Coordinates of C-alpha atoms and ligand atoms in Angstrom, one line a residue:
X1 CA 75.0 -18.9 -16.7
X2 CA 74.8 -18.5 -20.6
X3 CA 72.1 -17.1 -22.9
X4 CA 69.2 -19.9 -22.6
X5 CA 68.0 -20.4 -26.5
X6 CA 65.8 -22.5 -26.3
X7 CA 62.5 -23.3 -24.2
X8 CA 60.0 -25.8 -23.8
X9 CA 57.0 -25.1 -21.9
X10 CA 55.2 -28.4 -20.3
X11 CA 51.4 -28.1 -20.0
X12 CA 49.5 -27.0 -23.1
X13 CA 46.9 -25.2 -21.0
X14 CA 45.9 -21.4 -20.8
X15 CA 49.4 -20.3 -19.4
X16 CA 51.4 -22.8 -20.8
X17 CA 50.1 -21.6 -24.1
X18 CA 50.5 -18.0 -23.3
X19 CA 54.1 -18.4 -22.2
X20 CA 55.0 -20.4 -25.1
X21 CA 53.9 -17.6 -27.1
X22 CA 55.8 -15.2 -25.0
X23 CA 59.2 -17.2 -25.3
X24 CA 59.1 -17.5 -29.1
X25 CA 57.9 -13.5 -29.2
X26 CA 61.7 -13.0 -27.5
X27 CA 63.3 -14.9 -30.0
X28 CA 63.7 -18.4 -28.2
X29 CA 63.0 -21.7 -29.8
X30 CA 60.6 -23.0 -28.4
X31 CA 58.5 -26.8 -27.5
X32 CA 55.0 -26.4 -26.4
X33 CA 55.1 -30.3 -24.7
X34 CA 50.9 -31.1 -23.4
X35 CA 50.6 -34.7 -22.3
X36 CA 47.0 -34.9 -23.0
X37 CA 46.5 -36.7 -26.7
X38 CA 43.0 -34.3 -27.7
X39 CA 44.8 -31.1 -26.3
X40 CA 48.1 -32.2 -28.7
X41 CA 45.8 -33.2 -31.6
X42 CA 43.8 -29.8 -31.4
X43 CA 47.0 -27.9 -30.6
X44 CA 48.8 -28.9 -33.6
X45 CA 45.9 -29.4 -36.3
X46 CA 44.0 -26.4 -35.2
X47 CA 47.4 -24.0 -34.0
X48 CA 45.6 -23.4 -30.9
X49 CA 44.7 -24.5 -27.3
X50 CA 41.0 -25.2 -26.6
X51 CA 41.7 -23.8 -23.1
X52 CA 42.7 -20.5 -25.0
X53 CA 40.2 -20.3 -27.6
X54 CA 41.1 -17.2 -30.7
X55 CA 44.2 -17.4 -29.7
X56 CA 46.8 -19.0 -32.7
X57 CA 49.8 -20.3 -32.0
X58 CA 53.0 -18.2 -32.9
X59 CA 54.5 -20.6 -36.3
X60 CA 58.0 -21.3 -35.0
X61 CA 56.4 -23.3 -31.7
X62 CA 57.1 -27.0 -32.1
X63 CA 54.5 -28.8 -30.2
X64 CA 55.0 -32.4 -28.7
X65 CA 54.1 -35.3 -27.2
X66 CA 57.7 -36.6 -26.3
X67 CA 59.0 -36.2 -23.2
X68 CA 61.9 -36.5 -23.9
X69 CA 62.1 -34.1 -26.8
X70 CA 61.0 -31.0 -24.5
X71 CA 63.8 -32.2 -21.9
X72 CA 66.7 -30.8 -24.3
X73 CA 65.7 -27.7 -24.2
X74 CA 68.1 -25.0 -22.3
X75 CA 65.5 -24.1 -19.6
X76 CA 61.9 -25.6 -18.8
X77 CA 58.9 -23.7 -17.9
X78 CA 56.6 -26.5 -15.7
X79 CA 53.1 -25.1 -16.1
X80 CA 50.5 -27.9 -14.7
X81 CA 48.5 -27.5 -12.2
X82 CA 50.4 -27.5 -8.5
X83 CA 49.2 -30.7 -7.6
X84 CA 50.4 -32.9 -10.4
X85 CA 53.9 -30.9 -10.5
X86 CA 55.5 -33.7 -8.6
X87 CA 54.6 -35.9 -11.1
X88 CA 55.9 -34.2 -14.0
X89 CA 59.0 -33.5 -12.8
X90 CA 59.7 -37.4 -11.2
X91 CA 59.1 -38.4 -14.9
X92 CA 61.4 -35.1 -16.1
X93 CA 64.0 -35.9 -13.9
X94 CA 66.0 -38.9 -15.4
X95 CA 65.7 -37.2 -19.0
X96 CA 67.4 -33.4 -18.4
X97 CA 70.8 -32.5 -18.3
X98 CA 72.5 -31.7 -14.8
X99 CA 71.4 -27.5 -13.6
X100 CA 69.0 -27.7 -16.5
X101 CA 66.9 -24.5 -14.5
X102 CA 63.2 -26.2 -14.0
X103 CA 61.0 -22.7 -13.6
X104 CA 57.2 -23.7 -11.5
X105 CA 54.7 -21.3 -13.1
X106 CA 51.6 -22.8 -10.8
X107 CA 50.5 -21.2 -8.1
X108 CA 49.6 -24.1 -5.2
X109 CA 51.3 -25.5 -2.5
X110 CA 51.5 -29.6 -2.2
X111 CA 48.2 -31.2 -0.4
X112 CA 49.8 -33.4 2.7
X113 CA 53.4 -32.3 2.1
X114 CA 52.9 -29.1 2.5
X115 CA 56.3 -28.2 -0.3
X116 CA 56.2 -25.2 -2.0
X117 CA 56.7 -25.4 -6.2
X118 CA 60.4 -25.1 -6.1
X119 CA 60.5 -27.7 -3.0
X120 CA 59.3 -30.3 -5.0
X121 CA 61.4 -29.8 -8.3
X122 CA 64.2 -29.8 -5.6
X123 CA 63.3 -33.1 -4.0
X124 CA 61.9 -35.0 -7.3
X125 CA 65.0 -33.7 -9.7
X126 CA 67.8 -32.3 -7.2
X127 CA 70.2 -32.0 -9.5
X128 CA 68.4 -28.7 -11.2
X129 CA 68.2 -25.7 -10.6
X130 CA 64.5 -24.7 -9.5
X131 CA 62.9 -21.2 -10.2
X132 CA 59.5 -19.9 -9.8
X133 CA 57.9 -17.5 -12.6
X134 CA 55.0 -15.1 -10.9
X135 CA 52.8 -12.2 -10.9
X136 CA 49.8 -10.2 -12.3
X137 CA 49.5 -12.0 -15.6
X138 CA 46.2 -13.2 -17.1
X139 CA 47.1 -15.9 -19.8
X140 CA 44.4 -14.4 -22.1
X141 CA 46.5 -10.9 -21.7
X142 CA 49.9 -12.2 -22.1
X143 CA 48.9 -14.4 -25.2
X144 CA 47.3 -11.0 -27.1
X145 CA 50.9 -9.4 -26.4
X146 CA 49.1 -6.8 -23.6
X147 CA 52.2 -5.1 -21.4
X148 CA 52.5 -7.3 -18.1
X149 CA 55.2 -7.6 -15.9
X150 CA 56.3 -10.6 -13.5
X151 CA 59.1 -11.6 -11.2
X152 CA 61.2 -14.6 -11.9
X153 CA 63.4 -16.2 -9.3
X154 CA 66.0 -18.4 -8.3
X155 CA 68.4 -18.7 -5.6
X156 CA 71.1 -18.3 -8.3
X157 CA 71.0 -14.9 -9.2
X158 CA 72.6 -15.3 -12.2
X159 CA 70.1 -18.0 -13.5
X160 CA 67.2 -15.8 -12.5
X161 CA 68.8 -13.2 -14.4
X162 CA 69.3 -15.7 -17.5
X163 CA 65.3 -16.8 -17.1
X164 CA 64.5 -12.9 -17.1
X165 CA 66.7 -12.1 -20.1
X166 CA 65.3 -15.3 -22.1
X167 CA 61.7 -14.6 -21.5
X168 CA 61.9 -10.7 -22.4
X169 CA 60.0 -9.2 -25.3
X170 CA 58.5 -5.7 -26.0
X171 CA 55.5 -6.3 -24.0
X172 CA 56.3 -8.9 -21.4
X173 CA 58.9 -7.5 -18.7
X174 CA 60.2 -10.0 -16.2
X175 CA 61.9 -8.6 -13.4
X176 CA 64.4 -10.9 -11.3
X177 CA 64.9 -12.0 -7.5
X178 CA 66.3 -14.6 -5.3
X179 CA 63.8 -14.7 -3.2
X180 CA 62.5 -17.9 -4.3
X181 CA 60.0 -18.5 -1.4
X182 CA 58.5 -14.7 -1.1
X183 CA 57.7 -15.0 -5.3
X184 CA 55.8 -18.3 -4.8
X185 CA 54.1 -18.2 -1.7
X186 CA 52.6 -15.0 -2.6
X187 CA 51.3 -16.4 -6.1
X188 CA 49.5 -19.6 -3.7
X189 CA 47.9 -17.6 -0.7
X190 CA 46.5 -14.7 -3.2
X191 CA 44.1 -17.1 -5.5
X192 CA 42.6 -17.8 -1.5
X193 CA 42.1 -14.4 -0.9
X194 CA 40.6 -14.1 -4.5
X195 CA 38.1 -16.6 -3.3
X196 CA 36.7 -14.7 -0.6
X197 CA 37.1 -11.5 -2.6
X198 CA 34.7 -12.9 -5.0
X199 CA 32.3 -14.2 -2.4
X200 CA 31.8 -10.0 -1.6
X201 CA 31.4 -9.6 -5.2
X202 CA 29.1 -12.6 -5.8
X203 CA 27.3 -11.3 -2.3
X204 CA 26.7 -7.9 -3.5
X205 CA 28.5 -6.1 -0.2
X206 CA 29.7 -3.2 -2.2
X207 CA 32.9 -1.6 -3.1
X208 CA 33.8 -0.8 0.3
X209 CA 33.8 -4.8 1.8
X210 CA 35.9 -5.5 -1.6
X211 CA 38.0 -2.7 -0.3
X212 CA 38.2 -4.5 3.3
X213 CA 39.0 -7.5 2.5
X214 CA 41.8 -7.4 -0.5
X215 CA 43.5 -4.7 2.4
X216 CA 42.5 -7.2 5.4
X217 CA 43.8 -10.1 2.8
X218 CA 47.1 -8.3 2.0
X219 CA 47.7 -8.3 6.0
X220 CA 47.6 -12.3 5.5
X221 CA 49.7 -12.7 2.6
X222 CA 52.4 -10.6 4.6
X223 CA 51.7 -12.9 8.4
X224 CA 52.2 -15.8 6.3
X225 CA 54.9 -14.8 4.1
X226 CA 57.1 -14.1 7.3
X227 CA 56.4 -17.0 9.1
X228 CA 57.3 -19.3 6.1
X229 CA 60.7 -16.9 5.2
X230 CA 59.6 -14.4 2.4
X231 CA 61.6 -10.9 2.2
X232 CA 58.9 -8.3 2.8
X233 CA 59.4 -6.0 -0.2
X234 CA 58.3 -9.2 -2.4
X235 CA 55.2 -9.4 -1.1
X236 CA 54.7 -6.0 -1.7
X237 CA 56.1 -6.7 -5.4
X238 CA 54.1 -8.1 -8.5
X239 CA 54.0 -11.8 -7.2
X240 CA 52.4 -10.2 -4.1
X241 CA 50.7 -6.7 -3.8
X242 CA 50.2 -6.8 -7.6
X243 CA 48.8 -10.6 -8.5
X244 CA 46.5 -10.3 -5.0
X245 CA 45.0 -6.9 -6.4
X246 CA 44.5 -7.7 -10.3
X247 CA 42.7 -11.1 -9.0
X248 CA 40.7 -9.3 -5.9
X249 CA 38.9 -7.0 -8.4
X250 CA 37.9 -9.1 -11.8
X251 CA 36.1 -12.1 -12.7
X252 CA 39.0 -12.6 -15.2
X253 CA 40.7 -14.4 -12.6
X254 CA 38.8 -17.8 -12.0
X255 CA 39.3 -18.0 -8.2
X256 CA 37.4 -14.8 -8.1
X257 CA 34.9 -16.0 -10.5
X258 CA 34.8 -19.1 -8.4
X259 CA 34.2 -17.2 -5.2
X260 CA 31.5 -14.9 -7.0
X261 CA 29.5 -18.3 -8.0
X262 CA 29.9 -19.5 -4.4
X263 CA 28.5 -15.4 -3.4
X264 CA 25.4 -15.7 -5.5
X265 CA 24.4 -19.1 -3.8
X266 CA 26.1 -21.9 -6.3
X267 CA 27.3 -25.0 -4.9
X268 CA 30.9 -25.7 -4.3
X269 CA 30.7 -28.8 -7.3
X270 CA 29.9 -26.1 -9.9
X271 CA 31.0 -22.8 -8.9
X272 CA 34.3 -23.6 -11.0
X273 CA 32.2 -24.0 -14.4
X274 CA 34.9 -26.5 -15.4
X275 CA 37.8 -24.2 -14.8
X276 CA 40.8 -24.6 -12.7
X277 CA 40.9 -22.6 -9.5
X278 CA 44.1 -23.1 -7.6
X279 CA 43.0 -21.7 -4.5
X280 CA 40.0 -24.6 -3.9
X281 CA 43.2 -26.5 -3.6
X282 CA 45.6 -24.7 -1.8
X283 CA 42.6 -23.1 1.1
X284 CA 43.1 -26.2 3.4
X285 CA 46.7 -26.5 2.9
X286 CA 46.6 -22.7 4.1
X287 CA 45.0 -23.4 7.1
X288 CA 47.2 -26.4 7.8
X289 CA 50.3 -24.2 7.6
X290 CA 49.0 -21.1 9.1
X291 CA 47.7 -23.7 12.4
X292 CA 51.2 -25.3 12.6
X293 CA 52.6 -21.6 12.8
X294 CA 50.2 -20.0 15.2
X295 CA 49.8 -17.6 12.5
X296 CA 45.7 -15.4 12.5
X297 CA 44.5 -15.7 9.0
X298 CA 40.7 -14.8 9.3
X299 CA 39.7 -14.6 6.0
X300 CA 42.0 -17.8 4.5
X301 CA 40.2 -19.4 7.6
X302 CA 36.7 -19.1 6.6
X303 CA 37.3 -19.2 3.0
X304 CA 39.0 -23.1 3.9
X305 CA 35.8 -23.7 6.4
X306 CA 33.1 -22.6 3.5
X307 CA 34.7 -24.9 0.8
X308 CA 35.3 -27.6 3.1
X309 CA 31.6 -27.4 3.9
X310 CA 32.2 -26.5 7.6
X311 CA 30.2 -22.9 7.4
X312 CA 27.5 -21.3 5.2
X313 CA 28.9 -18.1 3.4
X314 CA 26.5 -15.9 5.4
X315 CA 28.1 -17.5 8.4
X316 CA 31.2 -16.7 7.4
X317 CA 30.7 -13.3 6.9
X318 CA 29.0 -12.8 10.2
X319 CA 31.7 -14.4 11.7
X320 CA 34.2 -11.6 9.8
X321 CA 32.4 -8.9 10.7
X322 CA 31.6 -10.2 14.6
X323 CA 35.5 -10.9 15.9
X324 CA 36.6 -8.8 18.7
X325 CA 38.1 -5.2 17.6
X326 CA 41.6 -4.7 17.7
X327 CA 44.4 -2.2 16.8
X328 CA 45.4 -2.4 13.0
X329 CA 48.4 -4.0 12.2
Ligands
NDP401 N1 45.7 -19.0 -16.6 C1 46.4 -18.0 -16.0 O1 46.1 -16.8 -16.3 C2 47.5 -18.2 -15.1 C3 47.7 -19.5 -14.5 N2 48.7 -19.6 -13.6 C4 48.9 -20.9 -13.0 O2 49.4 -21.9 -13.9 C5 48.9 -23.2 -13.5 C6 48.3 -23.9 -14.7 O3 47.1 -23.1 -15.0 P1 46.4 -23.0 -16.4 O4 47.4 -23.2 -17.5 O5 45.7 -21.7 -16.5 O6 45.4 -24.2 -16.3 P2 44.6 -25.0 -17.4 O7 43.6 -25.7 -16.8 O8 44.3 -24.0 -18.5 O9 45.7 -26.0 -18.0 C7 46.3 -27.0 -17.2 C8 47.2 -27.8 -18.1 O10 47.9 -28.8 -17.3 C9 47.6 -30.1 -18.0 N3 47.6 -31.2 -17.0 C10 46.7 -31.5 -16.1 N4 47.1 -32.6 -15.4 C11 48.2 -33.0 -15.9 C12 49.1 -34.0 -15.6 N5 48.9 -34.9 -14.7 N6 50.3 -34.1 -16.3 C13 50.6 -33.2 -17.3 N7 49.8 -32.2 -17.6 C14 48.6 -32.1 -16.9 C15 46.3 -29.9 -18.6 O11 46.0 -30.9 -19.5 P3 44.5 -31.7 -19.6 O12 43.6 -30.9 -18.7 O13 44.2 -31.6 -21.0 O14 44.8 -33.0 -19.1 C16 46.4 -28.5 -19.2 O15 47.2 -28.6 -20.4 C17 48.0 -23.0 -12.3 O16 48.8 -23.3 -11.1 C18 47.7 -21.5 -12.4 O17 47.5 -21.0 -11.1 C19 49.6 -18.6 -13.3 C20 49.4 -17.4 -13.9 C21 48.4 -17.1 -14.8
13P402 O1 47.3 -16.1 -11.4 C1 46.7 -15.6 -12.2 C2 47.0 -14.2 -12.7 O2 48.2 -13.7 -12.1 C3 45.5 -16.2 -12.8 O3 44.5 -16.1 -11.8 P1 43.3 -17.2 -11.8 O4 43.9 -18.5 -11.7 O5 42.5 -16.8 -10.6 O6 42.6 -17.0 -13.1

C-alpha cells in the first residue's frame, strides 16, 4: 500500500477532534467530517469542538458537513460512538473508492449482533479494508500533543503499517499489528472493567480493592480475549494491559468516572453527567458473549447485573468478595 496523504476523521467529538489534530500534526491533509449541524457550526466558527473545550483546531483541518467530501480522502478514521458505527458506514459505503482502509476508533461491541468494530465495516462496506486504531490515549492528552502510544491494525500488514506511518508525529507513536480482533476487543471489555474499578473508587475500598480488581479484571480481558480469538501478547499490549490500567486508576476516563458516581450512591440515569461511557453499552453485550462461551467473568458479570438494575452495588461487592476460593489462574 502507498503513503496515505490525506485523512478525514468522521465524528467531531472529543477523539475525533484529537485525532484530527494528530493527523494534520504528521503532515496529512486532513477533513474533520461531524454530522451534527451545532457541533459543525461551533467547530468551524469557533475552531474548536464543544466536547473538547480550550482545545483550537490545528489551521490546515478542513471541516465538513458533506459526506461525500470526507469519502475521498486516502484512509478514514470512523470515530462515533460503537453503536451508531453501522450507520455511518452503510451511508459511507456507496461513496469510497474500492480498499479505501476504514480504521474503527470506538471502543463497543454491536448490541444484538454481537460484531466487533471491524465486523461491521466488513459487512456494511465489504469492499474496504477495515482497521481498528486502540490504546491508552485520553483525547484531552493526545489533542495538547502529550507522548501516547497506540496499536493500529489490520489484517493486511502492510495497510496497518501504512495507517501507523500516516498517523506518526513527534508525540503520537502508533505501533502496528494484524491482530485485528485482540486490538479491539481489548479496547471494548476494559471501559467494563473501568466501571467496576470506579465503583471501588467511588466506594472508598482503598488502594488495595483498586489493586484486586484491575488484576482480577485483567484475568477477564485475557478469558475473553481467547475465547473470541485474540493473540495473547496483545492483550498484554497498549490496547490491552495498558488502556485497562490508564482507565482503572483516573477519573479522566469517563467509564471510571461513571462507575465512581454509581460508588458514591448516584443513580444509573446521571452517573454519566452527560458524557459518553462505552462500557454502559457494551456490559450486557459482555455477558451475552461471555454466557454463549461458558467463559467466568465475575466482575463484567456484576458490573452488567448493577447497571441493568438486577443488584445493588453493595450486593455486588458482597457477592465478589463471598464466591468460593480457588487456585489463581
Ligand atoms: N474520548 C477519548 O479519550 C477516547 C474515546 N475513544 C472512543 O471513541 C468513540 C467516540 O468517543 P468520543 O469522541 O470521546 O465521544 P464524544 O461523545 O465526545 O463524541 C461522539 C461524536 O460522535 C457523534 N455522533 C453521535 N451519534 C452519531 C451518529 N448517529 N452519526 C454520526 N455521528 C454521531 C457525536 O455527535 P453529536 O453528539 O453532536 O450528535 C460526536 O461528534 C467511543 O467509542 C470511545 O470509546 C477511544 C479512545 C479515547
Ligand atoms: O478509551 C479511552 C482511553 O484509552 C477513553 O476512556 P473513557 O471513554 O473511559 O474516557
Amino acid at each position: 500500500m502507498g503513503s496515505l496523504n490525506s485523512i478525514a476523521v468522521l465524528g467531531g467529538g472529543a477523539w475525533g477532534t484529537a485525532l484530527a489534530q494528530t493527523a494534520a500534526r504528521a503532515g496529512r491533509k486532513v477533513t474533520l467530517w461531524e454530522h451534527d449541524a451545532g457541533n459543525a457550526e461551533h467547530l468551524i466558527a469557533a475552531r474548536e469542538s464543544r466536547f473538547l473545550p480550550g482545545v483550537r483546531l490545528e489551521p490546515s483541518i478542513q471541516v465538513t458537513r458533506d459526506l461525500a467530501e470526507a469519502a475521498r480522502a486516502d484512509a478514514l478514521l470512523l470515530v462515533v460512538p460503537a453503536q451508531v458505527l453501522r450507520q455511518v458506514v452503510t451511508s459511507l459505503q456507496p461513496l469510497i473508492a474500492p480498499r479505501t482502509p476504514l480504521v474503527a476508533c470506538a471502543k463497543g461491541i454491536e448490541h444484538g449482533t454481537h460484531r466487533f468494530m471491524t465486523e461491521i465495516i466488513a459487512e456494511a462496506a465489504p469492499a474496504a479494508i477495515p482497521a481498528i486504531l486502540s490504546g491508552p490515549s485520553f483525547a484531552a492528552d493526545v489533542a495538547r500533543g502529550l507522548p501516547t502510544a497506540v496499536t493500529i491494525a489490520a489484517t493486511d500488514a502492510a495497510c496497518a503499517q501504512a495507517l501507523a506511518q500516516a498517523m506518526n508525529s513527534g508525540s503520537f507513536r502508533p505501533y502496528h499489528s494484524t491482530d485485528v480482533r485482540g486490538v479491539e476487543l481489548g479496547g471494548a471489555t476494559k471501559n467494563v472493567l473501568a466501571i467496576a474499578a470506579g465503583i471501588v473508587e467511588g466506594r472508598q475500598l482503598g488502594a488495595s480493592a483498586l489493586a484486586a480488581m484491575t488484576t482480577r479484571g485483567f484475568v477477564e480481558l485475557v478469558r475473553f480475549g481467547k475465547a473470541y480469538g485474540a493473540r495473547i501478547e496483545t492483550m498484554h499490549g497498549l490496547s490491552g494491559l495498558g488502556d485497562l490500567t490508564m482507565c482503572c486508576s483516573t477519573p479522566q476516563s469517563r467509564n471510571f468516572s461513571f462507575g465512581m458516581a454509581l460508588g458514591r450512591g448516584e443513580g444509573i440515569e446521571s452517573a454519566a453527567h452527560g458524557k459518553l461511557a462505552e462500557g454502559y453499552y457494551t456490559a450486557p453485550v459482555l455477558l451475552e458473549m461471555a454466557q454463549a462461551k461458558d467463559i467466568d467473568m465475575p466482575i463484567s458479570t456484576a458490573v452488567a447485573a448493577v447497571l441493568g438494575g438486577k443488584l445493588s452495588v453493595d450486593a455486588a461487592i458482597e457477592g465478589l468478595l463471598t464466591r468460593p476460593l480457588k487456585a489463581e489462574e
